[in-house]
Amino acid sequence: MASPSPADRRLVEEVCAGQRRSIARAMAVAESTAPGKRALCALIHRRAGRAQIVGITGVPGAGKSSLVRALAQRIRAGGRRVGIVAIDPSSPFSGGAILGDRIRMTELAGDPGIFIRSMATRGALGGLSPSTHDVIDVLDAAGFEVVLVETVGVGQDEVEIVQAAHTVVVVSAPGLGDEVQAIKAGVLEIADIHVVSKSDRPEARKTAADLRTMLRLGSIGRIGSTWSIPVIATSAQRRDGIDDLVTAVGGHLAHLHATGEIAVRRRRIVEMRIVKAAEDLVREQLLVRRRDALEAVLARTLAGETDPHAAARELLGAAVGPAG
Amino acid sequence: MASPSPADRRLVEEVCAGQRRSIARAMAVAESTAPGKRALCALIHRRAGRAQIVGITGVPGAGKSSLVRALAQRIRAGGRRVGIVAIDPSSPFSGGAILGDRIRMTELAGDPGIFIRSMATRGALGGLSPSTHDVIDVLDAAGFEVVLVETVGVGQDEVEIVQAAHTVVVVSAPGLGDEVQAIKAGVLEIADIHVVSKSDRPEARKTAADLRTMLRLGSIGRIGSTWSIPVIATSAQRRDGIDDLVTAVGGHLAHLHATGEIAVRRRRIVEMRIVKAAEDLVREQLLVRRRDALEAVLARTLAGETDPHAAARELLGAAVGPAG
């Protein structure tokens, strides 16, 4: 890698000093595919590593956004700074703003100890992925003690994003239909903390009891951890259970450090980041930089002279090892 | 690529002759990461290309599975054979079977002109992606005239799978909450045909009118196509609108051929497949075959000697071109 430019170094210092405009600018570069992006992200990555990253996921309609808002306010009340990265299109922090939720967002946006970044996913029309992890690094380097990352836990990319966290909170809502809940099944097993939202609803008690039973029977839960996964009932409206959630999030981090599990978790996060970066790099190379090569092999695939796997292998060249 | 084995050639002939056990066996290989997978898939790909691939997507709760069932039965009644690939965890064809929907599935499974394959996504715990397109190729080569591919249109991988179709059907349900509908917004623009399910519900008329307004205003719809996107109200229970949907699906294919848009569509599908195959190949290489190299660079990343992007670039080597 080329040595970083003086401008990059200055920007990084401003980010680390917590200057909001520089944070926003660094994020814009991190989300882009600009040529200088990787040099800047490498510099920022070196300054990150102190924040607790908390992934929050659940099906649409589970009330994740209200929970994130209540959680952020409570952590702020305790004196810590909070970064929020919202990748959920239903979130008031991102796409939900379209639905008129902007008011709720500004409720937090006036606080200098809170920084909110909403990101779109690669989207329906394909293209390149935004670099969620690089954006998290910016908030981390800028000294936000907690970074909340919110996604919809349905798509596999979205689940992987939230899973690259120190602490994963899975939100279940009482009274959602079976079809919606079924989707969540695969997500339940990645939770360090379960939240049952909308605890004012009558079905909430049953949902919490069901989760506790599943945990007791071992049908969900993390292998190789001694952490006892709590089930917390919350009501963002009434602010019920939010203190318990803050305590659990802090308790989980303390557990990771006390048991040494933090090393395992950090390793897994870095592994996911490297693999994701490799995938993104390949996609970018093919769609942008090596477009001509893609076009050529595409024409031959359409003509039936080769097939998509062989075409991909050919494009990747020798770097990917012997043919399988 | 090594020349195909006699066993592979025989299996492919059996697949093309429509032998169900051979189809299932070829699919199992296509879904696997077995060493011989690519050779077999290349052979099968050469025999595929006649089926109309119809992607069907929508948010959880939109009634996609009931629609797929009704659609498959109606196409069968017209004498054509139908393959179904269900990647939706809420589908009765895949994960939904857990919920006791198996009865509905067997309703179709007794028909030799229907072949159903349910697939899991890469899942919450990461790992390798199943090769949806290779499975579709098997059904295509086996002579199924129509292949219905069902996913939940929320995650970006899932949207891309369904988008790699000749005809994309997006299912909207009346009366789902705003938060759920917001997620769908990004999916609406990929539709060739809109379906409003559960047309017996009073809100269905408004949902259909909203879609027609959006289409008229050009806020959704495909750029560069002269196809007039229909909005079809269906009720899977009452079998309302299913004939219209079959007609629209057939009409769309005829339109693609008449206008030459089929070439654009085929190109896009192959491009998506090549890029996806390249990503999968890289993931597989790193997680499985080049695990030692990944471990080594992972250790250096954890030690702060490098960053995830540089680590990925180093692992991919020279194949991905000059540093950016």
XYZ file of C-alpha atoms in Angstrom:
648
model
C 0.000 0.000 0.000
C 1.178 3.533 -0.792
C 2.017 5.586 2.277
C -0.951 7.653 3.441
C -1.293 11.220 2.228
C -0.938 14.176 4.623
C -4.610 15.015 3.941
C -5.648 11.515 5.030
C -3.518 11.753 8.166
C -5.102 15.094 9.034
C -8.616 13.755 8.433
C -7.933 10.776 10.691
C -6.636 13.035 13.471
C -9.790 15.130 13.207
C -11.927 11.968 13.332
C -10.070 10.787 16.435
C -10.627 14.226 17.990
C -14.335 13.632 17.480
C -14.972 16.396 14.935
C -18.375 15.681 13.464
C -17.794 17.071 9.990
C -14.620 15.041 9.612
C -16.398 11.933 10.888
C -19.095 12.429 8.242
C -16.469 13.000 5.565
C -14.488 9.901 6.526
C -17.711 7.880 6.461
C -18.537 9.146 2.984
C -15.136 7.940 1.783
C -15.552 4.624 3.635
C -18.906 4.053 1.922
C -17.568 4.959 -1.503
C -15.479 3.100 -4.026
C -13.111 6.058 -4.369
C -9.498 5.135 -5.198
C -8.156 6.476 -1.894
C -10.724 4.641 0.186
C -8.599 1.725 1.293
C -5.642 3.839 2.379
C -7.919 5.944 4.577
C -9.763 2.924 5.982
C -6.464 1.252 6.839
C -5.375 4.333 8.805
C -8.710 4.506 10.616
C -8.721 0.785 11.354
C -5.424 1.225 13.189
C -7.075 3.759 15.499
C -10.199 1.683 16.131
C -10.717 -1.267 18.468
C -11.973 0.211 21.724
C -15.726 0.472 21.089
C -18.188 -2.218 22.057
C -20.052 -3.101 18.875
C -23.606 -4.196 19.577
C -25.549 -5.783 16.730
C -29.329 -5.523 16.947
C -31.506 -7.588 14.667
C -34.990 -9.023 14.342
C -37.768 -9.367 11.802
C -39.556 -6.348 10.330
C -42.176 -5.138 12.740
C -40.280 -6.230 15.854
C -39.717 -2.645 16.973
C -35.929 -2.596 16.611
C -35.747 1.097 15.816
C -37.681 2.228 18.886
C -35.509 -0.051 20.964
C -32.293 1.338 19.477
C -33.501 4.863 20.208
C -34.388 4.060 23.831
C -31.134 2.154 24.307
C -29.027 4.982 22.871
C -30.714 7.542 25.134
C -30.158 5.400 28.214
C -26.481 4.804 27.421
C -26.079 8.550 26.845
C -27.731 9.249 30.184
C -24.956 7.156 31.718
C -22.379 9.480 30.167
C -21.109 7.336 27.290
C -21.115 8.366 23.628
C -23.121 6.246 21.190
C -22.739 5.684 17.460
C -25.642 4.212 15.486
C -25.362 2.473 12.119
C -28.791 1.612 10.702
C -28.949 -0.742 7.733
C -32.580 -1.621 8.213
C -34.713 -0.138 5.439
C -37.603 0.023 7.882
C -35.569 1.998 10.386
C -36.467 5.620 11.098
C -32.717 6.241 10.891
C -32.528 5.096 7.289
C -35.315 4.351 4.832
C -37.998 4.687 7.449
C -37.430 8.415 7.347
C -39.476 8.291 4.151
C -42.390 7.193 6.268
C -42.325 10.372 8.305
C -40.263 9.068 11.200
C -37.801 11.878 10.812
C -39.152 13.545 13.923
C -38.147 10.612 16.072
C -34.688 10.671 14.516
C -34.068 14.353 15.296
C -34.916 13.587 18.900
C -31.458 11.997 19.058
C -29.690 14.016 16.389
C -29.429 17.144 18.537
C -27.128 15.348 20.999
C -23.410 15.784 20.154
C -22.696 12.513 21.991
C -24.713 10.587 19.421
C -23.790 10.040 15.783
C -26.269 8.362 13.448
C -25.387 6.921 10.053
C -27.992 5.260 7.920
C -26.876 3.063 5.073
C -28.626 1.353 2.239
C -27.794 -2.241 1.404
C -26.444 -3.047 -2.026
C -30.090 -2.914 -2.951
C -32.395 -4.513 -5.402
C -30.419 -3.350 -8.382
C -27.196 -5.047 -7.360
C -23.912 -3.228 -7.613
C -21.365 -2.806 -4.879
C -21.842 -3.307 -1.161
C -21.399 -0.431 1.211
C -18.598 -1.078 3.680
C -20.490 -1.294 6.947
C -17.428 -2.350 8.900
C -15.389 0.609 7.693
C -18.170 2.948 8.811
C -18.204 1.245 12.231
C -14.424 1.724 12.410
C -14.877 5.482 11.885
C -17.260 5.714 14.853
C -14.958 3.492 16.906
C -11.883 5.610 16.123
C -13.895 8.757 16.871
C -14.266 7.568 20.450
C -17.875 6.431 20.570
C -17.783 3.898 23.390
C -20.741 1.927 22.067
C -21.708 1.416 18.423
C -25.203 0.066 17.798
C -25.602 -1.660 14.436
C -29.198 -2.288 13.402
C -30.259 -4.592 10.554
C -33.224 -6.673 9.535
C -32.322 -10.252 10.374
C -33.691 -11.898 7.294
C -31.214 -11.669 4.471
C -27.982 -13.563 4.873
C -25.762 -10.555 4.226
C -27.682 -8.575 6.824
C -27.349 -11.355 9.401
C -23.611 -11.502 8.788
C -23.260 -7.766 9.312
C -24.959 -7.854 12.685
C -23.098 -10.988 13.667
C -19.771 -9.194 13.293
C -20.404 -7.619 16.702
C -19.154 -8.178 20.219
C -22.701 -8.526 21.466
C -25.697 -9.621 19.392
C -29.197 -8.631 20.511
C -32.086 -10.412 18.788
C -35.464 -8.724 19.113
C -38.639 -10.811 19.053
C -42.065 -9.245 19.018
C -45.131 -10.891 20.503
C -48.034 -11.569 18.188
C -46.315 -11.569 14.819
C -47.605 -14.207 12.459
C -46.100 -17.667 12.164
C -44.745 -16.951 8.723
C -42.783 -13.974 10.025
C -41.537 -15.800 13.101
C -40.302 -18.748 11.042
C -37.824 -16.475 9.338
C -36.447 -15.512 12.677
C -35.713 -19.108 13.641
C -32.283 -19.076 12.029
C -31.448 -15.797 13.709
C -32.316 -16.862 17.255
C -29.174 -18.954 17.555
C -26.836 -15.988 17.146
C -28.238 -14.035 20.119
C -26.165 -13.138 23.163
C -29.202 -11.331 24.535
C -32.860 -11.864 23.662
C -35.280 -8.981 23.815
C -39.040 -9.397 23.702
C -40.297 -6.011 22.598
C -43.750 -4.532 23.108
C -43.934 -6.067 26.594
C -47.215 -4.244 27.203
C -48.929 -6.697 24.856
C -50.594 -9.724 26.434
C -48.725 -12.243 24.226
C -45.324 -10.936 25.359
C -45.206 -13.187 28.418
C -45.712 -16.289 26.285
C -43.058 -15.226 23.755
C -40.527 -14.732 26.591
C -41.456 -18.074 28.158
C -41.034 -19.825 24.789
C -37.559 -18.330 24.363
C -36.549 -19.372 27.901
C -37.746 -22.920 27.216
C -35.753 -23.077 23.974
C -32.669 -21.826 25.808
C -33.106 -24.336 28.629
C -33.513 -27.206 26.172
C -30.412 -26.054 24.325
C -32.229 -25.759 21.001
C -30.888 -22.219 20.663
C -27.753 -20.721 22.141
C -24.084 -20.378 21.376
C -21.819 -23.378 21.473
C -18.679 -23.067 23.550
C -19.758 -20.125 25.673
C -20.518 -20.091 29.387
C -22.587 -16.906 29.051
C -26.097 -17.371 30.325
C -28.285 -15.764 27.633
C -30.864 -13.470 29.230
C -34.390 -12.867 27.922
C -35.420 -9.265 28.567
C -38.915 -7.890 28.096
C -38.912 -4.262 27.000
C -41.358 -1.553 26.120
C -39.727 1.326 24.283
C -42.851 3.439 24.819
C -42.991 2.920 28.571
C -39.169 2.681 28.803
C -39.593 -0.643 30.587
C -36.671 -3.050 30.595
C -34.243 -0.638 28.945
C -32.093 -0.417 32.084
C -31.991 -4.213 32.212
C -30.887 -4.271 28.596
C -28.101 -1.738 29.207
C -26.949 -3.845 32.176
C -27.031 -7.039 30.097
C -25.069 -5.439 27.235
C -22.421 -4.270 29.718
C -22.490 -7.620 31.513
C -21.916 -9.497 28.281
C -18.807 -7.475 27.464
C -17.498 -8.022 31.015
C -18.128 -11.752 30.561
C -16.207 -11.827 27.277
C -13.224 -10.176 28.954
C -13.385 -12.229 32.178
C -13.478 -15.549 30.323
C -11.135 -14.684 27.493
C -13.977 -15.279 25.016
C -13.299 -11.780 23.714
C -10.327 -13.166 21.774
C -12.546 -15.743 20.035
C -15.113 -13.079 19.225
C -12.525 -10.643 17.856
C -11.047 -13.374 15.716
C -14.427 -14.228 14.270
C -15.167 -10.579 13.501
C -11.845 -10.132 11.704
C -12.339 -13.385 9.781
C -15.771 -12.253 8.597
C -14.373 -8.878 7.617
C -11.515 -10.358 5.603
C -13.784 -12.810 3.750
C -16.348 -10.061 3.070
C -13.615 -7.675 1.895
C -12.323 -10.366 -0.465
C -15.811 -10.904 -1.903
C -16.355 -7.167 -2.317
C -12.973 -6.772 -3.959
C -13.751 -9.476 -6.487
C -17.185 -7.995 -7.255
C -15.701 -4.516 -7.679
C -12.899 -5.792 -9.877
C -15.284 -7.631 -12.161
C -18.014 -5.000 -12.391
C -15.752 -1.966 -12.584
C -12.033 -2.347 -13.115
C -11.928 -5.517 -15.151
C -15.174 -4.880 -16.960
C -13.586 -5.662 -20.347
C -12.440 -9.066 -19.159
C -15.916 -9.749 -17.748
C -17.557 -8.717 -21.024
C -15.308 -11.010 -23.029
C -15.943 -14.081 -20.902
C -19.640 -13.177 -20.645
C -19.936 -13.298 -24.433
C -18.320 -16.735 -24.489
C -20.617 -17.975 -21.711
C -23.676 -16.749 -23.615
C -22.361 -18.536 -26.710
C -22.226 -21.769 -24.710
C -18.440 -22.032 -24.987
C -18.014 -22.015 -21.233
C -20.195 -21.988 -18.104
C -20.543 -19.430 -15.287
C -18.313 -21.339 -12.825
C -15.536 -21.854 -15.346
C -15.909 -18.217 -16.414
C -15.532 -17.058 -12.808
C -12.526 -19.288 -12.301
C -10.936 -17.985 -15.465
C -11.495 -14.374 -14.374
C -10.033 -15.010 -10.942
C -7.020 -16.663 -12.491
C -4.417 -18.628 -10.640
C -4.963 -16.778 -7.360
C -7.733 -19.095 -6.276
C -5.779 -22.303 -6.533
C -6.202 -25.584 -8.379
C -9.435 -26.492 -10.124
C -11.999 -28.500 -8.140
C -11.298 -28.316 -16.742
C -10.779 -32.066 -16.675
C -12.906 -33.975 -19.155
C -16.138 -35.203 -17.598
C -16.269 -38.718 -16.193
C -18.457 -41.403 -17.782
C -20.502 -41.472 -14.558
C -21.192 -37.724 -14.864
C -22.173 -38.119 -18.512
C -24.562 -40.912 -17.604
C -26.086 -38.892 -14.756
C -26.642 -35.926 -17.069
C -28.343 -38.140 -19.657
C -30.649 -39.482 -16.953
C -31.405 -35.928 -15.799
C -32.231 -34.889 -19.357
C -34.495 -37.947 -19.651
C -36.379 -36.597 -16.634
C -35.518 -39.387 -14.193
C -36.474 -38.091 -10.780
C -33.859 -39.925 -8.740
C -31.102 -38.696 -11.025
C -32.483 -35.152 -10.861
C -32.379 -35.310 -7.061
C -28.861 -36.711 -7.133
C -27.610 -34.046 -9.540
C -29.169 -31.380 -7.317
C -27.443 -32.769 -4.252
C -24.104 -32.487 -6.049
C -24.993 -28.984 -7.311
C -25.764 -27.872 -3.751
C -22.592 -29.383 -2.350
C -18.979 -28.311 -2.364
C -17.877 -31.735 -3.583
C -14.745 -31.733 -5.768
C -16.603 -32.980 -8.842
C -19.380 -30.429 -8.545
C -18.159 -27.960 -11.145
C -17.527 -30.556 -13.829
C -21.068 -31.873 -13.435
C -22.607 -28.395 -13.329
C -20.749 -27.401 -16.495
C -22.177 -30.435 -18.298
C -25.675 -29.686 -17.054
C -25.404 -25.999 -17.912
C -24.716 -26.984 -21.521
C -28.051 -28.837 -21.601
C -30.040 -26.058 -19.947
C -31.444 -22.846 -21.417
C -34.965 -23.675 -22.543
C -36.962 -23.150 -19.335
C -38.663 -19.896 -18.439
C -37.331 -18.952 -15.021
C -39.878 -17.037 -12.993
C -38.679 -15.345 -9.792
C -41.330 -14.749 -7.167
C -40.601 -12.509 -4.219
C -42.284 -10.376 -1.579
C -42.125 -9.684 2.133
C -42.875 -12.364 4.711
C -46.604 -12.738 5.135
C -47.413 -11.774 1.545
C -48.674 -15.249 0.723
C -45.996 -16.181 -1.800
C -46.106 -19.880 -1.032
C -49.845 -20.248 -1.557
C -49.467 -18.308 -4.786
C -46.619 -20.525 -5.995
C -48.726 -23.601 -5.268
C -51.753 -22.258 -7.129
C -49.600 -21.086 -10.033
C -47.822 -24.436 -10.334
C -51.131 -26.316 -10.358
C -52.556 -24.054 -13.053
C -49.483 -24.359 -15.275
C -49.643 -28.132 -14.819
C -53.318 -28.130 -15.796
C -52.182 -26.530 -19.077
C -49.905 -29.514 -19.681
C -46.492 -28.018 -18.899
C -44.045 -29.367 -16.316
C -43.073 -27.118 -13.425
C -39.970 -27.018 -11.234
C -40.057 -25.155 -7.928
C -37.021 -23.876 -6.028
C -37.991 -22.418 -2.651
C -35.405 -20.401 -0.760
C -37.893 -18.684 1.470
C -37.559 -19.949 5.037
C -41.241 -19.218 5.543
C -42.209 -21.339 2.562
C -44.092 -24.590 3.088
C -41.668 -26.017 0.517
C -38.646 -25.312 2.691
C -38.456 -24.235 6.328
C -42.177 -23.734 6.587
C -42.526 -27.489 6.602
C -41.429 -27.223 10.230
C -44.622 -25.324 10.866
C -46.753 -28.245 9.756
C -47.280 -27.124 6.172
C -46.046 -30.418 4.864
C -49.579 -31.435 3.934
C -49.865 -28.568 1.469
C -46.537 -29.543 -0.029
C -47.515 -33.163 -0.662
C -50.580 -31.867 -2.502
C -48.131 -31.069 -5.304
C -45.484 -33.695 -4.637
C -47.604 -36.557 -5.950
C -47.545 -35.071 -9.468
C -44.645 -36.397 -11.595
C -44.785 -33.184 -13.661
C -43.771 -31.133 -10.638
C -40.393 -31.187 -8.928
C -39.896 -29.249 -5.705
C -36.514 -28.418 -4.199
C -36.245 -26.419 -1.020
C -32.952 -24.810 -0.155
C -31.612 -23.055 2.884
C -29.674 -19.827 2.491
C -26.098 -19.678 3.713
C -27.793 -19.091 7.038
C -27.115 -17.278 10.221
C -23.906 -19.107 10.906
C -22.208 -18.114 7.675
C -20.353 -20.654 5.622
C -20.809 -21.356 1.961
C -23.730 -20.384 -0.254
C -25.835 -22.996 -1.909
C -25.705 -22.757 -5.683
C -29.251 -21.808 -6.516
C -28.513 -21.284 -10.179
C -26.956 -24.720 -10.568
C -30.082 -26.253 -9.060
C -32.233 -24.257 -11.492
C -30.042 -25.538 -14.348
C -30.787 -29.131 -13.289
C -34.544 -28.524 -13.511
C -34.082 -26.685 -16.803
C -32.005 -29.490 -18.320
C -34.544 -32.031 -17.051
C -37.145 -30.431 -19.289
C -39.294 -28.520 -16.829
C -40.733 -25.781 -19.040
C -41.232 -23.351 -16.172
C -39.061 -23.018 -13.054
C -40.547 -20.999 -10.209
C -37.953 -19.577 -7.812
C -39.361 -18.275 -4.550
C -37.445 -16.090 -2.079
C -38.143 -13.521 0.583
C -37.385 -10.165 -1.008
C -35.636 -8.581 1.903
C -32.023 -9.647 2.023
C -29.820 -8.490 -0.807
C -28.598 -11.969 -1.717
C -32.174 -13.185 -1.855
C -33.223 -10.299 -4.108
C -30.343 -11.052 -6.448
C -31.338 -14.697 -6.682
C -34.883 -13.881 -7.720
C -33.698 -11.151 -10.053
C -31.707 -13.668 -12.069
C -34.953 -14.711 -13.740
C -36.603 -14.098 -17.069
C -39.725 -12.838 -15.354
C -39.890 -11.334 -11.865
C -43.180 -11.417 -9.946
C -43.368 -9.219 -6.836
C -46.152 -10.084 -4.415
C -47.680 -7.364 -2.256
C -50.206 -8.131 0.436
C -52.914 -5.717 1.515
C -52.935 -4.641 5.138
C -49.377 -5.397 6.156
C -47.859 -2.811 8.461
C -45.931 0.204 7.206
C -42.681 -1.137 8.581
C -43.056 -4.313 6.559
C -44.110 -2.491 3.403
C -41.140 -0.108 3.583
C -38.815 -3.048 3.118
C -40.577 -3.921 -0.050
C -39.986 -0.493 -1.577
C -36.609 -1.457 -2.999
C -38.055 -4.654 -4.424
C -40.974 -3.065 -6.281
C -38.698 -1.700 -8.987
C -37.559 -5.144 -10.131
C -41.074 -6.410 -10.906
C -42.163 -7.442 -14.379
C -45.527 -8.382 -12.914
C -47.123 -7.145 -9.689
C -49.417 -9.395 -7.737
C -51.663 -8.174 -4.949
C -52.410 -11.306 -2.956
C -55.335 -11.931 -0.618
C -57.647 -10.040 -2.964
C -60.625 -11.024 -0.800
C -59.447 -8.512 1.802
C -61.034 -5.061 1.664
C -57.655 -3.225 1.528
C -56.583 -5.141 -1.603
C -58.261 -2.666 -3.957
C -56.308 0.244 -2.464
C -52.984 -1.625 -2.604
C -53.551 -2.385 -6.310
C -54.557 1.234 -7.018
C -51.410 2.479 -5.231
C -49.213 0.234 -7.352
C -50.927 1.379 -10.564
C -50.397 5.009 -9.577
C -46.709 4.406 -8.865
C -46.348 2.685 -12.239
C -48.126 5.513 -14.067
C -45.962 8.129 -12.375
C -42.866 6.139 -13.295
C -41.678 5.925 -9.692
C -41.342 2.157 -10.121
C -40.760 0.179 -13.269
C -37.914 -1.051 -15.412
C -35.854 1.371 -17.430
C -35.422 0.586 -21.107
C -38.334 -1.805 -21.457
C -41.556 -1.297 -23.395
C -43.342 -3.970 -21.348
C -46.440 -2.613 -19.664
C -46.235 -3.974 -16.105
C -49.567 -5.478 -15.055
C -51.005 -5.413 -11.532
C -52.935 -8.609 -10.864
C -55.138 -9.227 -7.839
C -55.133 -12.865 -6.756
C -56.666 -15.029 -4.111
C -54.918 -18.376 -3.789
C -57.786 -19.697 -1.655
C -60.494 -18.756 -4.117
C -58.188 -19.373 -7.117
C -59.019 -15.861 -8.312
C -56.598 -14.175 -10.686
C -54.371 -17.217 -11.134
C -55.345 -17.578 -14.812
C -54.524 -13.913 -15.340
C -51.153 -14.456 -13.722
C -50.383 -17.467 -15.934
C -51.344 -15.376 -18.972
C -49.155 -12.468 -17.827
C -46.162 -14.737 -17.195
C -46.540 -16.195 -20.681
C -47.150 -12.752 -22.162
C -43.996 -11.401 -20.605
C -41.853 -14.131 -22.134
C -43.484 -13.513 -25.532
C -42.730 -9.799 -25.131
C -39.066 -10.492 -24.328
C -38.746 -12.574 -27.487
C -40.747 -10.213 -29.716
C -38.709 -7.164 -28.745
C -35.327 -8.810 -28.461
C -35.208 -7.861 -24.769
C -34.609 -11.540 -24.053
C -30.962 -11.037 -25.055
C -30.551 -8.231 -22.500
C -32.202 -10.347 -19.832
C -30.069 -13.409 -20.591
C -26.951 -11.305 -20.500
C -27.850 -9.871 -17.126
C -28.584 -13.320 -15.708
C -25.246 -14.673 -16.891
C -23.425 -11.610 -15.558
C -25.003 -12.061 -12.134
C -24.145 -15.751 -12.162
C -20.508 -15.153 -13.047
C -20.058 -12.465 -10.377
C -21.813 -14.613 -7.778
C -19.740 -17.655 -8.763
C -16.579 -15.573 -8.387
C -17.632 -14.419 -4.911
C -18.514 -17.960 -3.863
C -15.243 -19.268 -5.206
C -13.280 -16.726 -3.205
C -15.247 -17.485 -0.024
C -14.771 -21.214 -0.484
C -11.068 -20.814 -1.185
C -10.506 -18.749 1.934
C -12.680 -20.714 4.338
C -11.759 -24.177 3.126
C -8.904 -24.700 0.710
C -6.645 -21.846 1.702
C -7.547 -21.923 5.377
C -3.859 -21.845 6.400
C -3.237 -18.665 4.425
C -6.345 -17.100 5.948
C -5.232 -18.052 9.472
C -1.804 -16.511 8.926
C -3.081 -13.187 7.651
C -5.845 -13.217 10.283
C -3.220 -13.385 13.028
C -1.386 -10.433 11.542
C -4.616 -8.445 11.229
C -5.464 -9.137 14.882
C -1.944 -8.004 15.815
C -2.600 -4.703 14.039
C 0.097 -5.317 11.426
C -2.406 -5.059 8.594
C -6.109 -4.296 8.090
C -8.962 -6.432 6.686
C -8.917 -4.831 3.216
C -5.157 -5.200 2.827
C -5.419 -8.742 4.185
C -8.079 -9.600 1.606
C -6.023 -8.065 -1.174
C -2.957 -10.007 -0.073
C -4.938 -13.276 -0.037
C -6.377 -12.653 -3.469
C -2.938 -11.874 -4.824
C -2.171 -10.345 -8.144
C -5.335 -11.663 -9.779
C -7.401 -8.700 -8.711
C -5.198 -6.054 -10.261
C -3.393 -2.987 -8.990
C -4.019 -1.576 -5.510
C -6.641 1.154 -5.183
